[in-house]
Coordinates of C-alpha atoms in Angstrom, one line a residue:
M78 CA -22.8 5.7 16.3
N79 CA -23.8 2.0 16.5
S80 CA -20.4 1.0 15.1
N81 CA -18.8 3.2 17.8
I82 CA -20.6 1.2 20.5
K83 CA -19.7 -2.1 19.0
K84 CA -16.1 -1.0 18.9
H85 CA -16.1 -0.1 22.6
P86 CA -18.5 -2.6 24.4
F87 CA -17.0 -1.5 27.7
R88 CA -18.9 1.7 27.5
L89 CA -22.2 -0.1 27.1
I90 CA -21.5 -2.4 30.0
I91 CA -20.5 0.3 32.5
V92 CA -23.3 2.7 31.5
L93 CA -25.9 0.0 31.9
L94 CA -24.5 -1.0 35.3
S95 CA -24.6 2.7 36.4
L96 CA -28.2 3.1 35.2
F97 CA -29.2 -0.1 37.0
F98 CA -27.7 0.9 40.4
S99 CA -29.0 4.4 40.0
I100 CA -32.6 3.1 39.5
I101 CA -32.2 0.9 42.6
D102 CA -31.1 3.9 44.6
W103 CA -34.0 6.0 43.3
T104 CA -36.5 3.3 44.3
E105 CA -35.1 3.1 47.8
R106 CA -34.8 6.9 48.2
P107 CA -37.5 8.4 46.0
T108 CA -37.0 12.1 45.1
T109 CA -39.7 14.6 46.0
S110 CA -38.7 18.0 44.8
A111 CA -38.9 19.2 41.2
Y112 CA -35.1 20.1 41.2
E113 CA -34.2 16.5 42.2
I114 CA -36.5 15.0 39.5
L115 CA -35.0 17.4 36.9
F116 CA -31.4 16.6 37.9
G117 CA -32.3 12.9 37.8
F118 CA -33.4 13.1 34.2
I119 CA -30.3 15.2 33.3
H120 CA -28.2 12.5 35.0
I121 CA -29.8 9.8 32.9
G122 CA -29.3 11.8 29.7
L123 CA -25.6 12.4 30.5
L124 CA -25.2 8.7 31.1
L125 CA -26.6 7.9 27.7
I126 CA -24.4 10.5 26.1
A127 CA -21.4 8.7 27.7
L128 CA -22.1 5.8 25.3
W129 CA -20.8 7.9 22.4
F130 CA -19.1 11.0 24.0
P131 CA -17.7 10.0 27.4
R132 CA -15.7 13.2 27.8
I133 CA -18.6 15.4 27.1
S134 CA -20.6 13.5 29.7
F135 CA -17.7 13.8 32.1
V136 CA -17.7 17.6 31.8
G137 CA -21.5 17.7 31.9
L138 CA -21.7 15.9 35.2
I139 CA -19.1 18.2 36.7
F140 CA -21.1 21.2 35.6
M141 CA -24.4 19.6 36.9
E142 CA -23.0 18.8 40.3
S143 CA -21.4 22.3 40.5
V144 CA -24.9 23.9 39.8
A145 CA -26.4 21.5 42.4
C146 CA -24.2 23.1 45.1
S147 CA -26.2 26.3 44.9
L148 CA -29.7 24.7 44.6
P149 CA -31.8 22.9 47.2
V150 CA -31.0 19.5 45.8
L151 CA -30.1 16.6 48.1
N152 CA -26.8 14.9 47.5
G153 CA -28.5 11.7 46.6
P154 CA -26.3 8.6 46.1
S155 CA -28.1 7.8 42.9
R156 CA -26.1 10.5 41.1
F157 CA -22.8 9.0 42.4
W158 CA -23.1 6.2 39.9
G159 CA -22.9 8.6 37.0
I160 CA -19.8 10.1 38.5
Y161 CA -18.2 6.7 39.0
C162 CA -19.2 5.8 35.4
T163 CA -17.6 8.8 33.8
I164 CA -14.4 8.4 35.9
G165 CA -14.1 4.8 34.7
L166 CA -14.8 5.8 31.1
T167 CA -12.2 8.5 31.3
A168 CA -9.6 6.1 32.6
Y169 CA -10.7 3.7 29.7
E170 CA -10.2 6.4 27.1
T171 CA -7.0 8.1 28.4
G172 CA -5.6 5.7 30.9
I173 CA -4.3 7.0 34.2
S174 CA -3.9 10.6 33.0
I175 CA -4.0 14.1 34.4
T176 CA -7.6 14.4 33.2
T177 CA -8.7 11.3 35.3
V178 CA -6.9 12.5 38.4
L179 CA -8.3 16.1 38.2
G180 CA -11.8 14.7 37.6
I181 CA -11.6 12.7 40.8
F182 CA -10.4 15.6 42.8
V183 CA -13.0 18.0 41.3
F184 CA -15.8 15.5 42.2
L185 CA -14.3 15.0 45.6
G186 CA -14.3 18.7 46.3
I187 CA -17.9 19.0 45.1
Q188 CA -19.0 16.1 47.3
C189 CA -17.2 17.6 50.4
Y190 CA -19.0 20.9 49.8
Q191 CA -22.4 19.2 49.4
I192 CA -21.9 17.0 52.5
A193 CA -20.8 19.9 54.6
R194 CA -23.7 22.0 53.4
W195 CA -26.3 19.4 54.3
N196 CA -24.6 18.4 57.6
N197 CA -24.2 21.9 59.1
G198 CA -20.6 22.2 58.1
E199 CA -19.5 18.7 59.2
I200 CA -17.8 16.4 56.7
D201 CA -18.6 12.7 56.9
I202 CA -15.2 10.9 56.6
I203 CA -17.0 7.6 55.9
S204 CA -18.7 9.0 52.8
I205 CA -15.5 10.5 51.6
T206 CA -13.7 7.1 52.1
V207 CA -16.5 5.3 50.3
F208 CA -16.3 7.7 47.4
L209 CA -12.5 7.3 47.1
M210 CA -12.8 3.5 47.2
Y211 CA -15.4 3.5 44.4
A212 CA -13.5 6.0 42.4
A213 CA -10.3 4.0 42.7
A214 CA -12.1 0.8 41.8
T215 CA -13.6 2.4 38.6
V216 CA -10.2 3.8 37.7
I217 CA -8.6 0.3 38.0
V218 CA -11.4 -1.3 36.0
G219 CA -11.3 1.4 33.3
Y220 CA -7.5 1.3 33.0
G221 CA -7.6 -2.5 32.9
F222 CA -9.9 -2.4 29.9
H223 CA -7.8 0.4 28.4
W224 CA -4.7 -1.8 28.7
W225 CA -6.6 -4.7 27.2
K226 CA -7.8 -2.6 24.3
T227 CA -4.4 -1.1 23.5
T228 CA -2.8 -4.5 23.7
N229 CA -5.3 -6.0 21.3
E230 CA -4.9 -3.1 18.9
Q231 CA -1.1 -3.5 19.0
H232 CA -1.4 -7.2 18.3
L233 CA -3.8 -6.4 15.4
Q234 CA -1.4 -3.8 14.0
N235 CA 1.5 -6.3 14.2
Y236 CA -0.6 -9.0 12.5
Q237 CA -1.7 -6.6 9.7
S238 CA 1.9 -5.4 9.2
K239 CA 3.2 -9.0 8.9
E240 CA 0.3 -9.9 6.6
Y241 CA 1.1 -6.8 4.4
E242 CA 4.8 -7.8 4.3
L243 CA 3.8 -11.3 3.3
Q244 CA 1.4 -10.1 0.6
H245 CA 4.1 -7.7 -0.6
S246 CA 6.7 -10.5 -0.9
F247 CA 4.2 -12.7 -2.7
S248 CA 3.4 -9.8 -5.0
L249 CA 7.1 -9.2 -5.8
Q250 CA 7.6 -12.9 -6.4
N251 CA 4.5 -12.8 -8.7
S252 CA 5.9 -9.9 -10.5
D253 CA 9.3 -11.7 -11.0
N254 CA 7.4 -14.7 -12.4
A255 CA 5.5 -12.4 -14.8
I256 CA 8.8 -10.9 -15.9
M257 CA 10.3 -14.3 -16.4
L258 CA 7.3 -15.5 -18.3
H259 CA 7.3 -12.4 -20.5
D260 CA 11.1 -12.5 -21.2
S261 CA 11.2 -16.3 -21.9
V262 CA 8.0 -17.8 -23.3
A263 CA 6.5 -14.6 -24.8
Q264 CA 9.8 -13.6 -26.4
C265 CA 10.2 -17.1 -27.9
L266 CA 6.6 -17.2 -29.2
T267 CA 7.1 -13.7 -30.7
S268 CA 10.3 -14.9 -32.5
I269 CA 8.4 -17.9 -33.8
R270 CA 5.7 -15.7 -35.2
L271 CA 8.2 -13.4 -36.8
I272 CA 9.9 -16.3 -38.5
A273 CA 6.6 -17.8 -39.5
Q274 CA 5.3 -14.5 -41.0
R275 CA 8.4 -14.2 -43.2
Q276 CA 8.1 -17.7 -44.4
S277 CA 4.3 -17.6 -45.0
N278 CA 4.7 -15.4 -48.1
D279 CA 5.5 -18.6 -50.0
P280 CA 2.1 -20.2 -51.1
Q281 CA 3.6 -23.6 -50.8
N282 CA 4.4 -23.2 -47.1
D283 CA 1.0 -23.6 -45.6
A284 CA 2.6 -25.2 -42.5
W285 CA 4.1 -21.8 -41.6
E286 CA 0.6 -20.2 -41.4
K287 CA -0.5 -23.0 -39.0
I288 CA 2.7 -22.4 -36.9
D289 CA 1.9 -18.6 -36.9
K290 CA -1.6 -19.3 -35.7
I291 CA -0.5 -21.7 -33.0
A292 CA 2.2 -19.3 -31.8
R293 CA -0.3 -16.4 -31.8
K294 CA -2.8 -18.3 -29.7
G295 CA 0.0 -19.3 -27.3
L296 CA 1.2 -15.7 -27.1
E297 CA -2.3 -14.4 -26.4
A298 CA -2.7 -17.0 -23.6
T299 CA 0.7 -16.1 -22.2
R300 CA -0.2 -12.4 -22.2
D301 CA -3.5 -13.1 -20.5
I302 CA -1.6 -15.0 -17.8
I303 CA 0.8 -12.0 -17.4
D304 CA -2.1 -9.6 -17.2
T305 CA -3.8 -11.7 -14.6
M306 CA -0.7 -11.9 -12.5
I307 CA -0.2 -8.1 -12.7
Q308 CA -3.9 -7.6 -11.8
D309 CA -3.5 -9.9 -8.8
N310 CA -0.6 -7.7 -7.6
N311 CA -2.7 -4.6 -7.9
E312 CA -5.6 -6.2 -5.9
N313 CA -3.2 -7.3 -3.2
G314 CA -2.5 -3.8 -1.9
I315 CA -0.1 -2.2 -4.4
P316 CA -2.3 0.7 -5.8
I317 CA 0.3 2.3 -8.1
E318 CA -1.9 3.0 -11.2
S319 CA -2.7 6.4 -9.8
S320 CA 0.9 7.4 -8.9
E321 CA 2.7 10.1 -10.8
W322 CA 5.4 7.8 -12.2
W323 CA 3.0 5.1 -13.3
L324 CA 0.9 7.7 -15.2
A325 CA 3.9 9.2 -16.8
V326 CA 5.2 5.8 -18.0
K327 CA 1.7 4.9 -19.2
R328 CA 1.5 8.1 -21.2
L329 CA 4.9 7.6 -22.8
T330 CA 4.2 3.9 -23.7
D331 CA 0.9 4.8 -25.2
E332 CA 2.6 7.5 -27.3
C333 CA 5.3 5.0 -28.4
D334 CA 2.8 2.3 -29.3
Y335 CA 0.7 4.9 -31.3
I336 CA 3.7 5.9 -33.4
L337 CA 4.6 2.3 -34.2
H338 CA 1.0 1.5 -35.1
Q339 CA 0.9 4.5 -37.4
H340 CA 3.8 3.0 -39.3
G341 CA 2.1 -0.4 -39.6
F342 CA 3.7 -2.3 -36.8
T343 CA 1.7 -4.4 -34.3
G344 CA 2.2 -5.1 -30.7
T345 CA 1.8 -3.4 -27.3
T346 CA 4.1 -2.3 -24.5
E347 CA 3.3 -3.9 -21.1
I348 CA 4.0 -2.2 -17.8
I349 CA 4.9 -4.6 -15.0
N350 CA 5.1 -3.7 -11.3
G351 CA 8.5 -5.1 -10.1
G352 CA 8.4 -3.6 -6.5
F353 CA 7.6 0.0 -7.2
T354 CA 5.7 1.9 -4.4
V355 CA 3.6 5.0 -4.4
Q356 CA 6.2 6.8 -2.1
Q357 CA 8.8 6.7 -4.9
Q358 CA 10.1 10.2 -5.7
V359 CA 9.8 11.0 -9.4
T360 CA 11.5 14.0 -11.1
V361 CA 11.1 15.5 -14.5
K362 CA 14.5 14.3 -15.4
N363 CA 13.4 10.7 -15.0
I364 CA 10.5 11.2 -17.4
D365 CA 12.7 13.0 -19.9
I366 CA 15.3 10.2 -19.9
L367 CA 12.7 7.5 -20.3
H368 CA 11.1 9.5 -23.2
E369 CA 14.5 9.7 -25.0
V370 CA 15.2 6.0 -24.6
L371 CA 11.7 5.0 -25.8
R372 CA 11.9 7.4 -28.8
E373 CA 15.3 5.9 -29.8
L374 CA 13.9 2.3 -29.6
C375 CA 10.9 3.3 -31.7
S376 CA 13.2 4.9 -34.2
N377 CA 15.3 1.7 -34.5
I378 CA 12.2 -0.3 -35.2
I379 CA 10.9 2.1 -37.8
K380 CA 14.2 2.2 -39.6
H381 CA 15.3 -1.4 -39.5
A382 CA 12.3 -3.7 -38.9
P383 CA 10.2 -5.1 -41.8
K384 CA 6.8 -3.4 -42.4
Y385 CA 3.8 -4.9 -40.6
S386 CA 5.9 -7.0 -38.3
E387 CA 5.2 -7.4 -34.6
F388 CA 7.3 -5.9 -31.8
Q389 CA 7.2 -6.9 -28.1
S390 CA 8.1 -4.4 -25.3
S391 CA 7.8 -4.4 -21.6
I392 CA 8.7 -1.9 -18.8
A393 CA 9.3 -3.1 -15.3
L394 CA 8.9 -0.5 -12.6
Q395 CA 11.2 -1.4 -9.7
K396 CA 11.9 0.4 -6.5
S397 CA 15.1 2.1 -7.5
Q398 CA 15.2 1.7 -11.3
T399 CA 13.1 1.0 -14.4
E400 CA 14.0 -1.8 -16.8
I401 CA 13.0 -1.9 -20.5
V402 CA 13.1 -4.9 -22.8
M403 CA 12.1 -4.5 -26.4
S404 CA 12.5 -7.1 -29.2
N405 CA 11.5 -7.2 -32.8
S406 CA 12.6 -8.7 -36.2
M407 CA 15.2 -6.8 -38.1
S408 CA 15.4 -6.8 -41.9
T409 CA 18.8 -5.0 -41.6
I410 CA 20.9 -5.2 -38.5
P411 CA 22.4 -1.8 -37.7
D412 CA 26.2 -1.6 -37.4
E413 CA 27.1 -0.8 -33.8
E414 CA 30.2 1.2 -35.0
R415 CA 28.0 3.5 -37.0
S416 CA 25.4 4.0 -34.4
G417 CA 27.0 6.8 -32.5
R418 CA 24.0 9.0 -32.7
G419 CA 21.6 6.3 -31.6
L420 CA 22.0 3.7 -29.0
E421 CA 25.6 4.6 -28.4
S422 CA 24.7 8.2 -27.5
R423 CA 22.0 6.9 -25.2
R424 CA 24.4 4.5 -23.6
R425 CA 26.9 7.3 -22.7
K426 CA 24.1 9.4 -21.2
L427 CA 22.8 6.5 -19.1
N428 CA 26.3 5.6 -17.9
L429 CA 26.6 9.1 -16.5
I430 CA 23.7 8.6 -14.2
G431 CA 24.4 4.9 -13.3
G432 CA 22.2 3.3 -15.9
E433 CA 22.9 1.1 -18.9
I434 CA 21.6 0.1 -22.3
D435 CA 22.7 -2.9 -24.3
H436 CA 21.5 -5.0 -27.2
E437 CA 22.0 -8.5 -28.6
V438 CA 21.2 -10.2 -31.8
D439 CA 19.6 -13.7 -31.8
G440 CA 19.4 -14.7 -35.5
D441 CA 17.5 -11.9 -37.1
T442 CA 15.8 -10.8 -33.8
W443 CA 17.0 -7.6 -32.2
I444 CA 16.7 -7.4 -28.4
V445 CA 17.4 -4.2 -26.5
Y446 CA 17.8 -4.1 -22.7
A447 CA 17.9 -0.8 -20.8
R448 CA 18.1 0.1 -17.1
I449 CA 17.2 3.6 -15.9
P450 CA 17.8 4.6 -12.3
L451 CA 15.0 6.7 -10.7
T452 CA 16.7 8.9 -8.2
M453 CA 20.1 10.5 -7.7
V454 CA 21.8 9.8 -4.3
S455 CA 25.0 10.7 -2.5
P456 CA 28.2 9.0 -3.7
D457 CA 28.5 6.7 -0.6
K458 CA 24.9 5.6 -0.9
A459 CA 25.2 5.3 -4.6
A460 CA 28.2 2.9 -4.2
T461 CA 26.2 0.8 -1.7
E462 CA 23.1 0.7 -3.9
S463 CA 25.3 -0.1 -6.9
M464 CA 26.7 -3.1 -5.2
E465 CA 23.1 -4.1 -4.2
D466 CA 21.8 -3.6 -7.7
N467 CA 24.7 -5.7 -9.2
E468 CA 23.9 -8.5 -6.8
H469 CA 20.2 -8.2 -7.7
E470 CA 21.0 -8.2 -11.4
K471 CA 23.1 -11.3 -10.9
Y472 CA 19.9 -13.2 -9.9
S473 CA 17.4 -11.0 -11.8
P474 CA 15.1 -13.0 -14.1
R475 CA 15.8 -10.5 -16.9
K476 CA 19.5 -10.9 -16.5
R477 CA 19.2 -14.7 -16.5
G478 CA 17.1 -14.4 -19.6
K479 CA 19.7 -12.2 -21.2
T480 CA 22.4 -14.6 -20.3
R481 CA 20.5 -17.5 -21.8
S482 CA 20.0 -15.6 -25.0
V483 CA 23.7 -14.9 -25.3
E484 CA 24.5 -18.5 -24.6
C485 CA 22.1 -19.7 -27.3
Q486 CA 23.6 -17.2 -29.7
R487 CA 27.1 -18.6 -29.0
E488 CA 25.9 -22.2 -29.5
Q489 CA 24.4 -21.2 -32.8
M490 CA 27.6 -19.6 -33.9
A491 CA 29.6 -22.6 -32.8
R492 CA 27.4 -25.0 -34.8
K493 CA 27.7 -22.8 -37.9
E494 CA 31.5 -22.8 -37.6
H495 CA 31.5 -26.6 -37.1
K496 CA 29.3 -27.0 -40.2
A497 CA 31.6 -24.7 -42.2
Q498 CA 34.7 -26.7 -41.2
K499 CA 33.0 -29.9 -42.4

């Protein structure tokens, strides 16, 4: 209740003023009968109730004055301040509404009846005019504070909306940076470790063990930075860990990691927020497709990667799609022409729903890139979103990283051909 008073200081101001003027009137015209004393205390109680429940106080005063019409209670001016207070508070709460206008006319009718009753049927026009002037003044003051309150609330909402949009843009930028860091530095350090682990079997190559340790420390530091960036995104107003899609992806990635760990491989799959929101619609079909793709990628690692090697995997949850990047060392590179039941079958299924899956070979490192759309839309909207997605992919950090890897691969092939010619 105290917080409610702090939120609406106008209530406290107008109630205190009404009590102050009521007490002054009571001292100038002291009450004598028990009814008047009782109604005076009821009036004070209803004024205090107006601090928290002005509408209840408004109705209570109407009822009290209606009862006073049938009792030998003088129409003291002290009680008018409570009427003016509730009229002003009603205008403050609802503006110039039907409730405020009806309240004024009800109080006016009650006052006319009381004046006529105590003046032998005559109505004092001056008293009626004074009542209407005070009522109009309180309505103007109450509505003025109502306008001031609503204007400030609107400004606050606009400010919070802009602040949220700014935080959201920073969070998306932070997510893109985390993706770039994962797909560039972390991928390179993982490749260095894979090479060092293969060369460290030779007892004479102690330097490879040092390289592996240095790369491992760098990879751990890089992953700590990525985790910190993702955690900052979650603390900045993107609570997606409790959403249905996030939990489904987390369950599938944990299952995939568990299968690979059971076969002796090391590594973890990281989930990155790339603009996903809790309002995103998720269907069982989305989960089934992601499950099939992850199962195929795990199967490739188990079949073709050397035992006890490390894999690196990340899943970026974006607004309209999910991106997967998985890399590992391959002891035998599978022939694409003979992979019709593997990646090629998944590629055909993803193409039917607007997705894609592709792979590239950088030395003996196998890198798989997959994009899975989340929802099915109408053909016109799909064409529009497809153009937007293509434009986004053109500047996507994952796409840029993929292009860089292909360019590096071509440079290596060119150098090999040049050496062979020599």
